[in-house]
Tab-separated table of C-alpha atoms and ligand atoms in Angstrom:
chain	number	residue	atom	x	y	z
M	1	MET	CA	-24.333	6.921	-9.567
M	2	PHE	CA	-20.860	7.534	-11.008
M	3	LYS	CA	-20.380	7.237	-14.747
M	4	ALA	CA	-17.194	5.344	-15.530
M	5	TRP	CA	-15.446	3.265	-18.181
M	6	ALA	CA	-15.392	-0.436	-17.354
M	7	CYS	CA	-13.817	-3.557	-18.781
M	8	ASP	CA	-15.632	-6.905	-18.535
M	9	GLU	CA	-13.078	-9.482	-19.641
M	10	PRO	CA	-9.396	-10.044	-20.475
M	11	LYS	CA	-8.427	-8.220	-23.699
M	12	GLY	CA	-11.856	-6.583	-23.565
M	13	THR	CA	-12.597	-3.008	-24.535
M	14	LEU	CA	-13.811	-0.322	-22.173
M	15	HIS	CA	-17.451	0.681	-22.216
M	16	GLU	CA	-19.565	3.205	-20.347
M	17	TRP	CA	-20.848	1.839	-17.065
M	18	SER	CA	-22.423	3.333	-13.955
M	19	TYR	CA	-22.004	2.253	-10.373
M	20	GLU	CA	-23.283	3.233	-6.967
M	21	PRO	CA	-20.278	4.546	-5.004
M	22	ARG	CA	-19.761	3.383	-1.440
M	23	PRO	CA	-21.125	5.868	1.106
M	24	LEU	CA	-18.833	8.833	1.791
M	25	GLY	CA	-17.194	7.918	5.116
M	26	PRO	CA	-16.089	10.481	7.725
M	27	ASN	CA	-12.477	10.238	6.476
M	28	ASP	CA	-13.298	10.211	2.762
M	29	VAL	CA	-13.327	12.785	0.012
M	30	GLU	CA	-15.193	12.720	-3.273
M	31	LEU	CA	-13.306	13.963	-6.309
M	32	LYS	CA	-14.567	15.148	-9.635
M	33	VAL	CA	-11.972	13.589	-11.935
M	34	ILE	CA	-10.074	16.097	-14.084
M	35	CYS	CA	-7.807	13.549	-15.742
M	36	CYS	CA	-6.201	10.152	-15.291
M	37	GLY	CA	-3.002	8.627	-16.671
M	38	ILE	CA	-2.882	5.191	-18.284
M	39	CYS	CA	-0.463	2.989	-16.355
M	40	GLY	CA	0.763	-0.394	-17.586
M	41	SER	CA	-0.838	-1.899	-14.476
M	42	ASP	CA	-4.244	-0.806	-15.780
M	43	ILE	CA	-3.850	-3.097	-18.746
M	44	HIS	CA	-2.355	-5.984	-16.759
M	45	THR	CA	-5.397	-5.767	-14.471
M	46	MET	CA	-7.887	-5.486	-17.350
M	47	ASP	CA	-6.301	-8.645	-18.755
M	48	SER	CA	-6.138	-10.589	-15.433
M	49	ASP	CA	-2.379	-10.950	-15.964
M	50	TRP	CA	-1.649	-10.823	-12.236
M	51	GLY	CA	-4.447	-13.112	-11.062
M	52	PRO	CA	-8.187	-13.099	-11.632
M	53	THR	CA	-9.639	-9.599	-11.876
M	54	LYS	CA	-13.085	-8.919	-10.480
M	55	TYR	CA	-15.143	-7.671	-13.451
M	56	PRO	CA	-16.457	-5.206	-14.311
M	57	VAL	CA	-13.284	-3.350	-13.419
M	58	VAL	CA	-12.744	0.415	-13.646
M	59	VAL	CA	-8.992	0.967	-13.823
M	60	GLY	CA	-6.935	4.164	-13.538
M	61	HIS	CA	-4.648	5.083	-10.642
M	62	GLU	CA	-2.990	8.285	-11.775
M	63	ILE	CA	-5.955	10.452	-10.891
M	64	ILE	CA	-6.150	14.224	-10.611
M	65	GLY	CA	-9.404	15.687	-9.402
M	66	THR	CA	-11.127	18.449	-7.510
M	67	VAL	CA	-12.529	17.808	-4.041
M	68	VAL	CA	-16.293	18.242	-4.314
M	69	SER	CA	-17.305	16.877	-0.912
M	70	LYS	CA	-15.638	15.602	2.223
M	71	GLY	CA	-16.437	13.597	5.326
M	72	ASP	CA	-16.818	15.306	8.714
M	73	ALA	CA	-13.445	14.095	10.020
M	74	VAL	CA	-11.387	15.321	7.045
M	75	THR	CA	-9.134	18.186	8.116
M	76	ASN	CA	-6.287	18.074	5.571
M	77	LEU	CA	-8.375	19.019	2.532
M	78	GLN	CA	-11.044	21.531	1.598
M	79	VAL	CA	-13.748	21.458	-1.032
M	80	GLY	CA	-12.196	22.955	-4.176
M	81	ASP	CA	-8.674	21.612	-3.551
M	82	ARG	CA	-6.915	20.052	-6.537
M	83	VAL	CA	-5.564	16.675	-5.492
M	84	GLY	CA	-3.969	13.548	-6.899
M	85	VAL	CA	-4.594	9.888	-6.100
M	86	GLY	CA	-2.131	7.109	-6.856
M	87	ALA	CA	-2.314	3.333	-6.767
M	88	GLN	CA	-3.530	3.084	-3.168
M	89	VAL	CA	-6.643	4.503	-1.494
M	90	ALA	CA	-6.520	3.187	2.064
M	91	ALA	CA	-4.295	1.708	4.804
M	92	CYS	CA	-4.583	1.574	8.588
M	93	LEU	CA	-1.829	4.234	9.058
M	94	LYS	CA	-1.554	3.204	12.725
M	95	SER	CA	1.640	3.572	14.727
M	96	ASP	CA	1.565	-0.099	15.771
M	97	CYS	CA	1.314	-1.378	12.179
M	98	THR	CA	4.611	-2.974	11.163
M	99	ALA	CA	4.190	-1.591	7.631
M	100	CYS	CA	2.583	1.827	8.174
M	101	SER	CA	4.898	2.724	11.076
M	102	ARG	CA	7.886	2.378	8.727
M	103	GLU	CA	6.492	4.323	5.762
M	104	LEU	CA	5.679	1.033	4.059
M	105	ASP	CA	1.927	1.626	3.976
M	106	PRO	CA	1.538	0.053	0.505
M	107	HIS	CA	2.280	-3.213	2.353
M	108	CYS	CA	-0.241	-2.604	5.169
M	109	PRO	CA	-2.504	-5.639	5.738
M	110	GLU	CA	-5.436	-3.219	5.398
M	111	SER	CA	-4.107	-1.606	2.231
M	112	VAL	CA	-6.692	-1.110	-0.507
M	113	PHE	CA	-5.539	-0.550	-4.055
M	114	THR	CA	-7.294	2.074	-6.128
M	115	TYR	CA	-9.057	-0.443	-8.356
M	116	ASN	CA	-9.815	-4.150	-8.249
M	117	GLY	CA	-9.399	-3.850	-4.476
M	118	VAL	CA	-11.797	-4.624	-1.654
M	119	TYR	CA	-12.516	-2.375	1.315
M	120	ALA	CA	-12.965	-3.780	4.834
M	121	ASP	CA	-16.739	-3.363	4.377
M	122	GLY	CA	-16.627	-5.614	1.314
M	123	ALA	CA	-17.101	-2.832	-1.243
M	124	SER	CA	-14.984	-2.940	-4.398
M	125	SER	CA	-12.647	-0.106	-5.308
M	126	TYR	CA	-13.044	1.578	-8.682
M	127	GLY	CA	-10.423	3.737	-10.369
M	128	GLY	CA	-10.077	6.944	-12.289
M	129	TYR	CA	-11.428	6.205	-15.768
M	130	SER	CA	-14.515	7.828	-14.380
M	131	GLU	CA	-16.249	11.119	-13.753
M	132	ALA	CA	-15.707	10.791	-9.985
M	133	VAL	CA	-14.058	8.724	-7.245
M	134	ARG	CA	-14.324	8.474	-3.468
M	135	VAL	CA	-11.139	7.799	-1.502
M	136	ASP	CA	-9.652	8.098	1.977
M	137	ALA	CA	-8.484	11.704	2.363
M	138	ASN	CA	-5.043	10.488	3.506
M	139	TYR	CA	-4.540	9.192	-0.031
M	140	ALA	CA	-5.583	12.387	-1.807
M	141	PHE	CA	-2.540	14.652	-2.150
M	142	LYS	CA	-2.573	18.360	-2.876
M	143	ILE	CA	-0.943	19.095	-6.212
M	144	PRO	CA	1.624	21.913	-6.232
M	145	GLU	CA	0.296	24.880	-8.213
M	146	LYS	CA	3.237	24.854	-10.623
M	147	ILE	CA	2.303	21.426	-11.992
M	148	SER	CA	-0.520	21.189	-14.512
M	149	SER	CA	-3.165	18.547	-13.894
M	150	ALA	CA	-2.278	16.482	-16.958
M	151	GLU	CA	1.419	16.529	-16.047
M	152	ALA	CA	0.715	15.742	-12.407
M	153	ALA	CA	-1.281	12.591	-13.185
M	154	PRO	CA	1.652	10.317	-14.138
M	155	LEU	CA	3.578	11.441	-11.065
M	156	MET	CA	0.973	9.743	-8.853
M	157	CYS	CA	1.983	6.209	-9.849
M	158	ALA	CA	4.892	6.229	-12.308
M	159	GLY	CA	6.686	9.136	-10.634
M	160	ALA	CA	6.220	7.946	-7.055
M	161	THR	CA	7.082	4.359	-7.999
M	162	VAL	CA	10.503	5.298	-9.350
M	163	PHE	CA	11.306	8.029	-6.817
M	164	THR	CA	10.409	5.916	-3.744
M	165	PRO	CA	13.351	3.473	-3.978
M	166	MET	CA	15.663	6.398	-4.752
M	167	LEU	CA	14.598	7.874	-1.410
M	168	LYS	CA	14.907	4.505	0.350
M	169	PHE	CA	18.424	3.991	-1.014
M	170	GLY	CA	19.417	7.570	-0.229
M	171	LEU	CA	20.650	8.280	-3.751
M	172	LYS	CA	23.120	11.145	-3.730
M	173	LYS	CA	25.315	13.274	-5.934
M	174	GLY	CA	27.855	11.219	-7.825
M	175	ASP	CA	26.079	7.864	-7.467
M	176	ARG	CA	26.159	5.881	-10.695
M	177	VAL	CA	22.615	4.986	-11.700
M	178	GLY	CA	21.314	2.902	-14.584
M	179	VAL	CA	17.744	2.867	-15.870
M	180	VAL	CA	16.600	-0.064	-18.006
M	181	GLY	CA	13.573	0.654	-20.179
M	182	ILE	CA	12.797	4.183	-21.303
M	183	GLY	CA	9.022	4.329	-21.051
M	184	GLY	CA	6.455	5.729	-18.629
M	185	LEU	CA	8.542	4.897	-15.552
M	186	GLY	CA	12.013	5.057	-17.069
M	187	HIS	CA	11.725	8.533	-18.572
M	188	LEU	CA	10.837	9.839	-15.110
M	189	ALA	CA	13.547	7.774	-13.372
M	190	ILE	CA	16.177	9.452	-15.575
M	191	GLN	CA	14.903	12.870	-14.520
M	192	TYR	CA	14.793	12.109	-10.779
M	193	ALA	CA	18.242	10.485	-10.685
M	194	SER	CA	19.714	13.311	-12.717
M	195	ALA	CA	18.134	15.950	-10.451
M	196	LEU	CA	19.644	14.124	-7.454
M	197	GLY	CA	23.071	14.675	-9.015
M	198	CYS	CA	23.642	11.064	-10.088
M	199	GLU	CA	25.558	9.935	-13.169
M	200	VAL	CA	22.761	8.400	-15.220
M	201	THR	CA	23.024	5.717	-17.889
M	202	ALA	CA	19.886	4.947	-19.893
M	203	PHE	CA	19.536	1.429	-21.320
M	204	SER	CA	17.102	0.765	-24.129
M	205	HIS	CA	16.681	-1.548	-27.082
M	206	SER	CA	15.446	1.422	-29.148
M	207	PRO	CA	18.251	3.573	-30.593
M	208	ASN	CA	15.632	6.226	-31.337
M	209	LYS	CA	15.214	6.930	-27.623
M	210	LYS	CA	18.767	8.238	-27.296
M	211	GLU	CA	18.140	11.884	-28.048
M	212	GLU	CA	15.196	12.156	-25.691
M	213	SER	CA	16.988	10.245	-22.915
M	214	MET	CA	19.930	12.645	-23.081
M	215	LYS	CA	17.558	15.603	-23.089
M	216	LEU	CA	15.841	14.225	-19.981
M	217	GLY	CA	19.174	14.141	-18.145
M	218	ALA	CA	20.937	10.879	-19.015
M	219	HIS	CA	24.718	11.199	-19.332
M	220	LYS	CA	25.138	8.034	-21.353
M	221	PHE	CA	22.852	5.971	-23.571
M	222	VAL	CA	23.417	2.268	-24.161
M	223	ILE	CA	21.660	0.020	-26.628
M	224	THR	CA	21.098	-3.035	-24.476
M	225	LYS	CA	21.631	-5.588	-27.217
M	226	ASN	CA	24.857	-4.021	-28.493
M	227	GLU	CA	27.580	-6.259	-27.030
M	228	ASP	CA	30.387	-3.709	-27.181
M	229	GLU	CA	28.288	-1.018	-25.552
M	230	SER	CA	27.096	-3.491	-22.931
M	231	LYS	CA	30.674	-4.571	-22.135
M	232	SER	CA	31.673	-0.943	-21.659
M	233	CYS	CA	29.232	-0.868	-18.725
M	234	VAL	CA	30.721	-3.733	-16.692
M	235	LYS	CA	30.814	-2.762	-12.992
M	236	SER	CA	29.918	0.796	-13.922
M	237	LEU	CA	26.835	1.239	-11.705
M	238	ASP	CA	25.880	1.519	-8.045
M	239	TYR	CA	22.161	1.126	-8.731
M	240	LEU	CA	20.191	-0.294	-11.621
M	241	PHE	CA	16.462	0.399	-11.844
M	242	VAL	CA	14.650	-2.053	-14.104
M	243	THR	CA	11.475	-0.455	-15.434
M	244	SER	CA	11.059	-2.812	-18.387
M	245	ASN	CA	9.004	-5.968	-17.960
M	246	SER	CA	10.242	-7.521	-21.178
M	247	SER	CA	10.562	-11.287	-20.919
M	248	SER	CA	13.783	-11.017	-22.933
M	249	ASN	CA	15.552	-9.008	-20.208
M	250	ASP	CA	18.948	-10.620	-19.640
M	251	TYR	CA	19.575	-10.496	-15.908
M	252	ALA	CA	23.056	-12.003	-16.178
M	253	THR	CA	24.028	-8.928	-18.192
M	254	PHE	CA	22.257	-6.640	-15.717
M	255	PHE	CA	24.306	-8.167	-12.871
M	256	SER	CA	27.514	-7.579	-14.834
M	257	TRP	CA	26.833	-3.834	-15.100
M	258	VAL	CA	26.595	-3.356	-11.315
M	259	ASP	CA	29.654	-2.853	-9.111
M	260	PHE	CA	30.304	-4.892	-5.936
M	261	GLY	CA	27.684	-4.214	-3.286
M	262	GLY	CA	25.413	-2.459	-5.767
M	263	LYS	CA	21.675	-2.949	-6.071
M	264	ILE	CA	19.313	-3.947	-8.841
M	265	CYS	CA	15.774	-2.765	-8.157
M	266	LEU	CA	12.802	-4.204	-10.052
M	267	LEU	CA	9.999	-1.736	-10.679
M	268	ALA	CA	8.125	-3.695	-13.327
M	269	VAL	CA	6.654	-7.165	-13.196
M	270	PRO	CA	7.468	-9.536	-16.031
M	271	ALA	CA	4.669	-12.034	-16.660
M	272	ALA	CA	7.079	-14.993	-16.555
M	273	ASP	CA	9.176	-16.175	-13.604
M	274	LEU	CA	12.790	-15.055	-13.430
M	275	VAL	CA	15.270	-17.890	-13.725
M	276	LEU	CA	18.643	-16.849	-12.319
M	277	LYS	CA	21.838	-18.753	-11.701
M	278	PRO	CA	22.680	-18.521	-7.969
M	279	PHE	CA	26.314	-17.917	-8.918
M	280	LEU	CA	25.275	-14.507	-10.272
M	281	PHE	CA	24.629	-13.311	-6.723
M	282	ILE	CA	27.789	-14.803	-5.270
M	283	SER	CA	30.278	-13.902	-7.933
M	284	TYR	CA	29.038	-10.357	-8.528
M	285	GLU	CA	28.089	-9.571	-4.899
M	286	VAL	CA	25.123	-7.627	-6.219
M	287	TYR	CA	21.723	-7.389	-4.507
M	288	LEU	CA	18.477	-7.907	-6.374
M	289	GLY	CA	15.237	-6.558	-4.921
M	290	GLY	CA	12.272	-4.446	-5.817
M	291	SER	CA	9.902	-1.730	-4.754
M	292	LEU	CA	6.102	-1.648	-5.013
M	293	ILE	CA	4.545	1.835	-5.165
M	294	GLY	CA	4.915	5.076	-3.245
M	295	GLY	CA	3.317	5.396	0.203
M	296	VAL	CA	1.872	8.556	1.767
M	297	ASP	CA	5.221	10.038	2.697
M	298	SER	CA	7.023	9.349	-0.548
M	299	ILE	CA	4.135	10.527	-2.746
M	300	LYS	CA	4.274	13.881	-0.945
M	301	LYS	CA	8.036	14.000	-1.446
M	302	THR	CA	7.661	13.034	-5.109
M	303	LEU	CA	5.277	15.929	-5.733
M	304	GLU	CA	7.454	18.431	-3.841
M	305	PHE	CA	10.645	17.304	-5.550
M	306	SER	CA	9.009	17.326	-8.996
M	307	ALA	CA	7.731	20.869	-8.483
M	308	GLU	CA	11.079	22.084	-7.166
M	309	HIS	CA	13.229	20.459	-9.861
M	310	ASN	CA	10.856	20.979	-12.760
M	311	ILE	CA	10.392	17.259	-13.358
M	312	ARG	CA	7.487	16.604	-15.682
M	313	PRO	CA	6.353	13.569	-17.635
M	314	VAL	CA	6.236	13.670	-21.418
M	315	ILE	CA	2.571	13.068	-22.151
M	316	GLU	CA	0.003	12.490	-24.865
M	317	ARG	CA	-3.443	13.831	-24.046
M	318	LEU	CA	-6.689	12.187	-25.091
M	319	PRO	CA	-10.284	12.773	-24.066
M	320	MET	CA	-11.552	10.226	-21.515
M	321	SER	CA	-14.052	9.038	-24.129
M	322	SER	CA	-11.056	7.909	-26.233
M	323	CYS	CA	-9.792	5.619	-23.473
M	324	ASN	CA	-9.881	2.599	-25.793
M	325	GLU	CA	-7.597	4.383	-28.244
M	326	GLY	CA	-5.243	5.251	-25.385
M	327	VAL	CA	-5.181	1.675	-24.119
M	328	GLN	CA	-4.476	0.407	-27.621
M	329	ARG	CA	-1.550	2.831	-27.979
M	330	VAL	CA	-0.094	1.433	-24.751
M	331	ARG	CA	-0.667	-2.161	-25.911
M	332	ASP	CA	1.124	-1.335	-29.167
M	333	GLY	CA	4.070	0.249	-27.341
M	334	LYS	CA	3.556	3.503	-29.234
M	335	VAL	CA	3.224	5.941	-26.357
M	336	ARG	CA	5.862	8.604	-25.677
M	337	TYR	CA	5.721	8.315	-22.678
M	338	ARG	CA	2.375	8.453	-20.896
M	339	VAL	CA	-1.212	8.844	-22.063
M	340	VAL	CA	-3.379	11.100	-19.922
M	341	LEU	CA	-7.156	10.871	-20.341
M	342	GLU	CA	-8.989	14.137	-19.753
M	343	ASN	CA	-12.616	14.658	-18.768
V	1	LIG	ZN1	0.590	2.348	-11.953
V	2	LIG	ZN1	-1.061	-0.351	8.375
């Protein structure tokens, strides 16, 4: 049995709970969990915000752990390796899969998310607020030695989620990049874009995030609601990454900041539908899209790039047993910028 922290209902608290893990398959590894970040998705899932959650749910998909056992067919990892697991734990990874063959394995029809997911054999997936997890070895990534476990955890979801579209778009030196929302994702997006040589503008409604944003590599800081500052950004960007899921986000203003042919990329999911005037698209000639999470290839690249360019999340550490306190800090919007729960 694995001892974990489970939630039983929307807005519920986490409590100790044990479950029988699915049998260790030939391609699986078992990890002793060292630590796990708290991602906004954890709370959306606990609360059934994105559709009915199957309770009890054990969330957590920024997992760092030590391999304690492995299936017979696992060749990429050894017992004792320190690895990370992100938001996905399985996909077919076959060359004839339209998703996996194009490094879009998060969209594989056989994709299994780290928690609240269902394996082909019908077993549920349980996440990292736990003493242990079992996952497909293809989704357990060796952590570069330079990166501490607690700092590596948020790279597994938040880091890979923001870096993946930067890779897809081929961001390069001199590109003008905006980041809306300076939180768990945004504070990493600033660092990646800056390390890629981009001109980075950070957008936030909190003036008190200016100093930190500049320290993280932003070249300009704009208070979103300040009309003069907002006007100074008209057609000033090639890419705008939206990491805030605030329902008060003003997309007409976002469109105005992006130059002709530029892209707006959604990385957060507002609870309410977006209502947009079609003329926004036509008159600005701006593209609006999004990106899900990092796949196998981009998670590896995220870890390598983070190690090489000294990109680290700003974290608050708490013991795993204080997971309810951590969740509450996220609910209250108090975290700067990621909570990591340690066993
Ligand atoms: Zn996440
Ligand atoms: Zn596939």
